[in-house]
Short mmCIF file of C-alpha atoms in Angstrom, two decimals:
data_model
loop_
_atom_site.label_atom_id
_atom_site.label_comp_id
_atom_site.label_asym_id
_atom_site.label_seq_id
_atom_site.Cartn_x
_atom_site.Cartn_y
_atom_site.Cartn_z
CA MET A 25 -35.90 67.98 73.88
CA SER A 26 -33.81 66.46 71.07
CA HIS A 27 -35.09 63.78 68.75
CA ALA A 28 -33.26 61.27 66.54
CA PRO A 29 -33.19 62.19 62.86
CA THR A 30 -36.08 60.84 60.83
CA GLY A 31 -35.25 57.59 58.99
CA VAL A 32 -32.34 56.68 61.20
CA ILE A 33 -32.71 53.31 62.96
CA GLU A 34 -30.88 52.83 66.15
CA ARG A 35 -29.11 49.51 66.39
CA PRO A 36 -29.54 47.64 69.68
CA THR A 37 -26.49 47.26 71.79
CA PRO A 38 -25.17 43.65 71.44
CA ALA A 39 -25.71 41.62 74.55
CA SER A 40 -22.67 40.53 76.44
CA PRO A 41 -21.76 36.88 75.86
CA GLY A 42 -23.15 34.60 78.52
CA PRO A 43 -21.58 31.49 79.95
CA LYS A 44 -20.44 28.90 77.40
CA SER A 45 -22.97 26.13 76.83
CA SER A 46 -22.03 22.65 77.90
CA LEU A 47 -22.91 21.39 74.42
CA GLY A 48 -20.08 23.43 73.01
CA SER A 49 -17.50 22.24 75.48
CA ARG A 50 -14.37 20.34 74.55
CA SER A 51 -14.73 16.84 73.17
CA LEU A 52 -12.37 14.02 72.32
CA PRO A 53 -11.64 13.27 68.65
CA ARG A 54 -13.49 10.47 66.94
CA LEU A 55 -10.41 8.25 66.81
CA ALA A 56 -9.77 8.63 70.53
CA PRO A 57 -11.11 5.11 71.38
CA LEU A 58 -8.68 3.61 68.87
CA GLY A 59 -5.82 5.50 70.47
CA PHE A 60 -6.94 4.37 73.91
CA ALA A 61 -6.97 0.78 72.68
CA VAL A 62 -3.44 1.00 71.25
CA VAL A 63 -2.07 2.55 74.42
CA SER A 64 -3.91 0.01 76.59
CA VAL A 65 -2.56 -2.96 74.62
CA ALA A 66 0.98 -1.60 74.78
CA LEU A 67 0.74 -0.98 78.51
CA GLY A 68 -0.96 -4.32 79.13
CA VAL A 69 1.72 -6.28 77.30
CA GLY A 70 4.47 -4.29 79.00
CA VAL A 71 3.04 -4.79 82.48
CA SER A 72 2.47 -8.50 81.84
CA LEU A 73 6.00 -9.04 80.57
CA ALA A 74 7.43 -7.10 83.49
CA ALA A 75 5.45 -9.27 85.89
CA GLY A 76 6.60 -12.45 84.14
CA TRP A 77 3.13 -13.45 82.90
CA GLU A 78 3.31 -15.50 79.70
CA SER A 79 -0.40 -16.16 79.18
CA ARG A 80 -1.93 -14.11 76.41
CA ILE A 81 -5.27 -14.32 78.21
CA GLN A 82 -3.73 -12.39 81.09
CA TRP A 83 -2.33 -9.87 78.62
CA GLY A 84 -5.79 -9.36 77.16
CA MET A 85 -7.49 -8.98 80.54
CA ILE A 86 -4.94 -6.42 81.75
CA SER A 87 -5.28 -4.51 78.45
CA ALA A 88 -9.08 -4.52 78.74
CA LEU A 89 -9.01 -3.15 82.28
CA LEU A 90 -6.52 -0.46 81.27
CA PHE A 91 -8.69 0.45 78.27
CA LEU A 92 -11.72 0.98 80.50
CA ALA A 93 -9.74 3.04 83.01
CA ILE A 94 -7.99 5.20 80.41
CA SER A 95 -11.24 5.85 78.53
CA TYR A 96 -13.07 6.90 81.68
CA ILE A 97 -10.31 9.10 83.07
CA ALA A 98 -9.53 10.83 79.75
CA THR A 99 -13.19 11.54 79.05
CA THR A 100 -13.73 12.90 82.55
CA VAL A 101 -10.76 15.28 82.23
CA VAL A 102 -11.48 16.49 78.68
CA GLU A 103 -15.29 16.40 78.56
CA ASN A 104 -17.44 15.84 81.65
CA GLN A 105 -18.67 13.20 84.06
CA ARG A 106 -21.81 12.38 82.08
CA GLN A 107 -19.89 11.74 78.86
CA ALA A 108 -17.37 9.68 80.82
CA ARG A 109 -20.10 7.36 82.11
CA ASP A 110 -21.52 7.05 78.62
CA ARG A 111 -18.11 6.22 77.13
CA LEU A 112 -17.47 3.74 79.95
CA ALA A 113 -20.69 1.88 79.13
CA THR A 114 -19.78 1.84 75.43
CA SER A 115 -16.28 0.58 76.23
CA VAL A 116 -17.68 -2.22 78.41
CA MET A 117 -19.89 -3.36 75.52
CA TRP A 118 -16.93 -3.36 73.13
CA VAL A 119 -14.82 -5.35 75.59
CA CYS A 120 -17.60 -7.92 76.06
CA PHE A 121 -17.98 -8.15 72.28
CA LEU A 122 -14.28 -8.85 71.84
CA ILE A 123 -14.31 -11.42 74.65
CA ALA A 124 -17.05 -13.27 72.78
CA VAL A 125 -15.49 -12.93 69.33
CA VAL A 126 -11.88 -13.77 70.11
CA PRO A 127 -12.49 -17.46 71.04
CA LEU A 128 -14.70 -17.89 67.98
CA ALA A 129 -12.10 -16.33 65.69
CA SER A 130 -9.36 -18.42 67.30
CA LEU A 131 -11.37 -21.61 66.80
CA LEU A 132 -12.11 -20.76 63.19
CA TRP A 133 -8.47 -19.85 62.48
CA THR A 134 -7.16 -23.03 64.09
CA THR A 135 -9.62 -25.17 62.12
CA ILE A 136 -8.66 -23.49 58.85
CA VAL A 137 -4.94 -23.83 59.50
CA ARG A 138 -5.06 -27.45 60.67
CA GLY A 139 -7.76 -28.58 58.24
CA SER A 140 -6.29 -27.05 55.11
CA GLU A 141 -3.17 -29.22 55.49
CA ARG A 142 -5.18 -32.35 54.69
CA LEU A 143 -8.12 -31.00 52.70
CA ASP A 144 -7.81 -31.62 48.96
CA GLY A 145 -9.68 -33.21 46.10
CA TYR A 146 -8.62 -36.73 47.08
CA PHE A 147 -9.94 -36.24 50.61
CA LEU A 148 -13.36 -35.14 49.31
CA THR A 149 -13.75 -37.94 46.75
CA HIS A 150 -12.59 -41.03 48.68
CA SER A 151 -13.90 -42.97 51.64
CA MET A 152 -12.19 -44.87 54.45
CA ALA A 153 -12.88 -48.28 52.94
CA GLY A 154 -9.85 -50.51 53.56
CA VAL A 155 -7.81 -47.70 55.14
CA LEU A 156 -6.19 -48.18 58.53
CA GLY A 157 -6.33 -45.40 61.09
CA SER A 158 -2.56 -44.89 61.04
CA GLU A 159 -2.42 -44.51 57.24
CA ALA A 160 -2.34 -41.05 55.70
CA SER A 161 -4.79 -41.94 52.92
CA GLY A 162 -8.59 -42.06 53.07
CA GLY A 163 -11.22 -39.40 52.75
CA VAL A 164 -14.54 -38.04 53.89
CA TYR A 165 -16.75 -38.76 50.88
CA HIS A 166 -18.92 -41.38 52.59
CA ALA A 167 -19.48 -39.13 55.62
CA LEU A 168 -20.33 -36.15 53.43
CA ILE A 169 -22.94 -38.20 51.56
CA GLY A 170 -24.43 -39.35 54.86
CA THR A 171 -24.66 -35.81 56.25
CA LEU A 172 -26.30 -34.46 53.10
CA GLU A 173 -28.90 -37.21 53.05
CA GLN A 174 -29.68 -37.20 56.77
CA VAL A 175 -29.90 -33.42 57.06
CA GLY A 176 -31.88 -33.26 53.82
CA ILE A 177 -34.48 -35.76 55.04
CA ALA A 178 -34.77 -33.99 58.38
CA THR A 179 -35.26 -30.65 56.61
CA VAL A 180 -37.91 -32.02 54.25
CA ILE A 181 -39.88 -33.33 57.22
CA SER A 182 -39.39 -30.56 59.77
CA ALA A 183 -39.54 -27.41 57.61
CA PRO A 184 -43.18 -27.85 56.43
CA LEU A 185 -44.22 -29.21 59.82
CA GLY A 186 -42.63 -26.31 61.70
CA LEU A 187 -43.96 -23.74 59.23
CA LEU A 188 -47.55 -24.99 59.45
CA THR A 189 -47.34 -25.15 63.24
CA ALA A 190 -46.10 -21.56 63.41
CA VAL A 191 -48.85 -20.39 61.05
CA TYR A 192 -51.44 -22.07 63.26
CA LEU A 193 -50.07 -20.49 66.44
CA VAL A 194 -49.90 -16.97 64.97
CA GLU A 195 -52.93 -16.86 62.70
CA TYR A 196 -55.41 -19.34 64.19
CA GLY A 197 -54.17 -20.47 67.60
CA LYS A 198 -56.48 -19.66 70.49
CA GLY A 199 -57.48 -21.43 73.64
CA SER A 200 -56.00 -24.42 75.43
CA LEU A 201 -54.76 -26.23 72.30
CA ALA A 202 -52.54 -23.32 71.25
CA LYS A 203 -51.20 -23.00 74.79
CA ALA A 204 -50.42 -26.72 74.88
CA VAL A 205 -48.62 -26.58 71.52
CA THR A 206 -46.58 -23.55 72.64
CA PHE A 207 -45.67 -25.30 75.89
CA PHE A 208 -44.47 -28.46 74.15
CA VAL A 209 -42.50 -26.45 71.59
CA ASP A 210 -40.72 -24.64 74.42
CA VAL A 211 -40.00 -27.95 76.14
CA MET A 212 -38.71 -29.57 72.95
CA THR A 213 -36.34 -26.65 72.36
CA GLY A 214 -34.28 -27.73 75.36
CA ILE A 215 -34.30 -31.48 74.74
CA PRO A 216 -30.74 -32.89 74.60
CA SER A 217 -29.84 -34.66 71.38
CA ILE A 218 -29.16 -37.93 73.21
CA VAL A 219 -32.77 -37.97 74.45
CA ALA A 220 -34.08 -37.62 70.90
CA GLY A 221 -31.77 -40.46 69.86
CA LEU A 222 -32.98 -42.68 72.69
CA PHE A 223 -36.60 -42.01 71.73
CA ILE A 224 -36.04 -43.14 68.14
CA LEU A 225 -33.95 -46.07 69.42
CA SER A 226 -36.86 -47.26 71.55
CA ILE A 227 -39.10 -47.19 68.47
CA MET A 228 -36.48 -49.18 66.55
CA LEU A 229 -36.41 -51.81 69.30
CA MET A 230 -40.20 -52.00 69.46
CA PHE A 231 -40.61 -52.58 65.72
CA ASP A 232 -37.33 -54.44 65.17
CA LEU A 233 -35.91 -51.85 62.76
CA GLU A 234 -32.33 -51.82 61.52
CA PRO A 235 -29.94 -48.83 61.84
CA SER A 236 -30.09 -46.52 58.85
CA GLY A 237 -29.73 -42.93 57.85
CA LEU A 238 -33.50 -42.49 58.08
CA MET A 239 -33.48 -43.29 61.79
CA GLY A 240 -30.82 -40.65 62.38
CA ALA A 241 -32.79 -38.16 60.28
CA LEU A 242 -35.90 -38.74 62.43
CA ALA A 243 -33.93 -37.91 65.57
CA LEU A 244 -32.56 -34.80 63.90
CA THR A 245 -36.13 -33.86 62.95
CA ILE A 246 -37.13 -33.85 66.62
CA LEU A 247 -34.31 -31.39 67.30
CA MET A 248 -35.05 -29.24 64.28
CA VAL A 249 -38.83 -28.79 64.51
CA PRO A 250 -38.96 -26.55 67.62
CA VAL A 251 -36.26 -24.25 66.23
CA VAL A 252 -38.19 -23.84 62.99
CA VAL A 253 -41.46 -23.26 64.85
CA ARG A 254 -40.05 -20.66 67.19
CA SER A 255 -38.12 -18.69 64.55
CA THR A 256 -40.99 -18.78 62.05
CA GLU A 257 -43.47 -17.73 64.72
CA GLU A 258 -41.41 -14.66 65.57
CA MET A 259 -41.06 -13.71 61.90
CA LEU A 260 -44.80 -14.00 61.31
CA LYS A 261 -45.49 -11.77 64.30
CA LEU A 262 -43.35 -9.06 62.73
CA VAL A 263 -45.63 -8.84 59.67
CA PRO A 264 -47.78 -5.68 60.14
CA ASN A 265 -51.46 -6.37 60.80
CA GLU A 266 -52.32 -3.60 58.33
CA LEU A 267 -51.26 -5.90 55.48
CA ARG A 268 -53.61 -8.63 56.68
CA GLU A 269 -56.47 -6.16 57.18
CA ALA A 270 -55.99 -4.63 53.73
CA SER A 271 -56.07 -8.04 52.09
CA LEU A 272 -59.13 -9.15 54.03
CA ALA A 273 -60.89 -5.85 53.21
CA LEU A 274 -60.57 -6.70 49.52
CA GLY A 275 -62.52 -9.88 50.12
CA ILE A 276 -59.54 -12.25 49.90
CA PRO A 277 -59.92 -15.37 52.06
CA LYS A 278 -57.70 -15.67 55.11
CA TRP A 279 -55.82 -18.73 53.82
CA ARG A 280 -54.98 -16.90 50.62
CA THR A 281 -53.92 -13.82 52.58
CA ILE A 282 -51.51 -15.98 54.56
CA LEU A 283 -50.21 -17.63 51.42
CA LYS A 284 -49.85 -14.53 49.24
CA VAL A 285 -49.21 -11.74 51.74
CA VAL A 286 -47.99 -12.94 55.13
CA LEU A 287 -45.57 -15.68 54.07
CA PRO A 288 -43.91 -13.70 51.22
CA THR A 289 -43.39 -10.77 53.59
CA ALA A 290 -41.69 -12.98 56.19
CA ILE A 291 -39.91 -15.34 53.79
CA GLY A 292 -36.48 -13.85 54.52
CA GLY A 293 -36.70 -14.46 58.24
CA ILE A 294 -38.30 -17.87 57.76
CA THR A 295 -35.49 -19.00 55.47
CA THR A 296 -32.90 -17.75 57.91
CA GLY A 297 -34.62 -19.63 60.73
CA VAL A 298 -34.60 -22.85 58.73
CA MET A 299 -30.90 -22.43 58.01
CA LEU A 300 -30.22 -21.86 61.69
CA ALA A 301 -32.08 -25.06 62.46
CA ILE A 302 -30.02 -26.94 59.85
CA ALA A 303 -26.84 -25.56 61.41
CA ARG A 304 -28.17 -26.74 64.77
CA ILE A 305 -28.54 -30.36 63.66
CA ALA A 306 -25.62 -30.59 61.22
CA GLY A 307 -23.12 -31.01 64.05
CA GLU A 308 -25.05 -33.53 66.17
CA THR A 309 -23.16 -36.73 66.91
CA ALA A 310 -25.02 -38.60 69.67
CA PRO A 311 -28.13 -39.56 67.63
CA ILE A 312 -25.93 -40.74 64.77
CA ILE A 313 -23.88 -42.97 67.07
CA LEU A 314 -27.05 -44.56 68.45
CA LEU A 315 -29.11 -44.88 65.29
CA VAL A 316 -26.77 -44.93 62.28
CA PHE A 317 -23.77 -46.76 63.77
CA GLY A 318 -21.29 -45.30 61.27
CA SER A 319 -19.70 -47.03 58.31
CA GLN A 320 -16.39 -46.92 56.47
CA LEU A 321 -18.10 -47.70 53.17
CA ILE A 322 -20.06 -45.50 50.81
CA ASN A 323 -23.80 -46.03 51.39
CA THR A 324 -26.02 -43.79 49.27
CA ASN A 325 -29.23 -45.45 50.47
CA PRO A 326 -30.42 -43.73 53.68
CA PHE A 327 -33.23 -46.24 54.15
CA GLU A 328 -31.08 -49.32 54.54
CA GLY A 329 -27.79 -50.08 56.22
CA ALA A 330 -25.41 -48.12 58.43
CA GLN A 331 -24.16 -44.72 57.33
CA SER A 332 -21.65 -42.21 58.50
CA SER A 333 -21.80 -38.43 58.88
CA LEU A 334 -19.33 -35.61 59.27
CA PRO A 335 -19.72 -35.26 63.08
CA PHE A 336 -19.46 -39.01 63.54
CA TYR A 337 -16.43 -39.13 61.24
CA ILE A 338 -14.69 -36.42 63.31
CA TYR A 339 -15.44 -38.30 66.53
CA GLU A 340 -14.30 -41.57 65.00
CA GLN A 341 -11.00 -40.21 63.70
CA TYR A 342 -10.21 -38.42 66.94
CA ARG A 343 -10.87 -41.62 68.89
CA ILE A 344 -8.27 -43.50 66.83
CA GLY A 345 -5.55 -41.29 68.30
CA GLU A 346 -3.05 -41.36 65.41
CA ALA A 347 -1.43 -38.33 63.81
CA ALA A 348 -3.00 -39.13 60.44
CA SER A 349 -6.45 -39.53 62.00
CA TYR A 350 -6.10 -36.18 63.78
CA ASP A 351 -5.36 -34.54 60.42
CA ARG A 352 -8.45 -36.15 58.91
CA ALA A 353 -10.55 -34.98 61.85
CA TRP A 354 -9.44 -31.36 61.42
CA ALA A 355 -10.07 -31.52 57.68
CA ALA A 356 -13.56 -32.97 58.24
CA ALA A 357 -14.27 -30.20 60.77
CA LEU A 358 -13.31 -27.63 58.14
CA VAL A 359 -15.64 -29.32 55.64
CA LEU A 360 -18.47 -29.20 58.18
CA ILE A 361 -17.92 -25.48 58.84
CA ALA A 362 -17.81 -24.80 55.10
CA PHE A 363 -21.03 -26.80 54.66
CA VAL A 364 -22.85 -24.66 57.22
CA MET A 365 -21.45 -21.42 55.77
CA ILE A 366 -22.53 -22.35 52.25
CA LEU A 367 -26.04 -23.12 53.49
CA ASN A 368 -26.21 -19.70 55.15
CA LEU A 369 -25.05 -17.96 51.98
CA VAL A 370 -27.64 -19.83 49.93
CA ALA A 371 -30.33 -18.92 52.47
CA ARG A 372 -29.43 -15.24 52.29
CA GLY A 373 -29.54 -15.38 48.50
CA ILE A 374 -32.97 -17.03 48.51
CA ALA A 375 -34.27 -14.59 51.11
CA ARG A 376 -33.12 -11.60 49.06
CA TRP A 377 -34.55 -13.08 45.86
CA LYS A 378 -37.92 -13.89 47.39
CA ALA A 379 -38.24 -10.76 49.53
CA PRO A 380 -41.11 -8.46 48.52
CA LYS A 381 -40.08 -5.61 46.27
CA THR A 382 -40.30 -2.17 47.85
CA GLY A 383 -41.02 0.92 45.83
CA ARG A 384 -40.88 4.63 46.46
#
């Protein structure tokens, strides 16, 4: 009987390769969706032109349907059915995203193009005092002052009120009172702006008050408070309970824990919520028409006399129906959009500055 030499190690025979794993199967390149989109747009435009369709909306819909079909078929052929369904779901989300973004981008582009033709330093520093609707002169200064004052007063009133209400609901609210407050906040969130204006108008009639910027700011406050409460409440709920428990374990009172731990942790989201609420009320027109009445003159006193605002100015100039008034309306709309964008940038800066520092 023969034996293998001492010290010699027999190597095992390599196993024959089994079937190829599905994870190592063929896959489309990363830029395949971009290629599908280009081909779909080209085919969609070609089919639409061949059919005599001139609407770009039809071109876009045909291209979207072709994009979904091409993505699904190509993925099924190259990869497998499971990956094809996954890519189809991703493609549907991208198409829905573009359907939502395209009108917004078109609106923004149209406002910039039409508004920039009239927007200049003269437009921002002059009012409509003594200017006829058909004249090309006049500006938006008086409306800009009115918007800043009315929105500022509404923010000063509603931001602390909404913040304290949210703190109560999250940190202290229990029982029927908290449920009632939550219910009324939810109801107020859906109140139309005209209803808030009518409510303040009824108070004005009861106490024989004159139209002023303050009355408009009170109506805007009604619209702003529920947005601040709801956004602040959600941000406070995101603060980990461990932070509260650690602070309370050190013997710090609850009110000081809220002031020094909870609020600084959520300050970024709270600031963003306040800015969203400001953007919500900055474009309201109905309460201003009812309570402020509008004015062609510069009125820097929000507590006495009629005022104007940017939304009311846009409505007023569009109602005139002249070419010059249309140009002023587009320029005022661009100023309003810029106003909201600047507020959002300032809010993000404040949120980043006040956010708690994180270490390693």
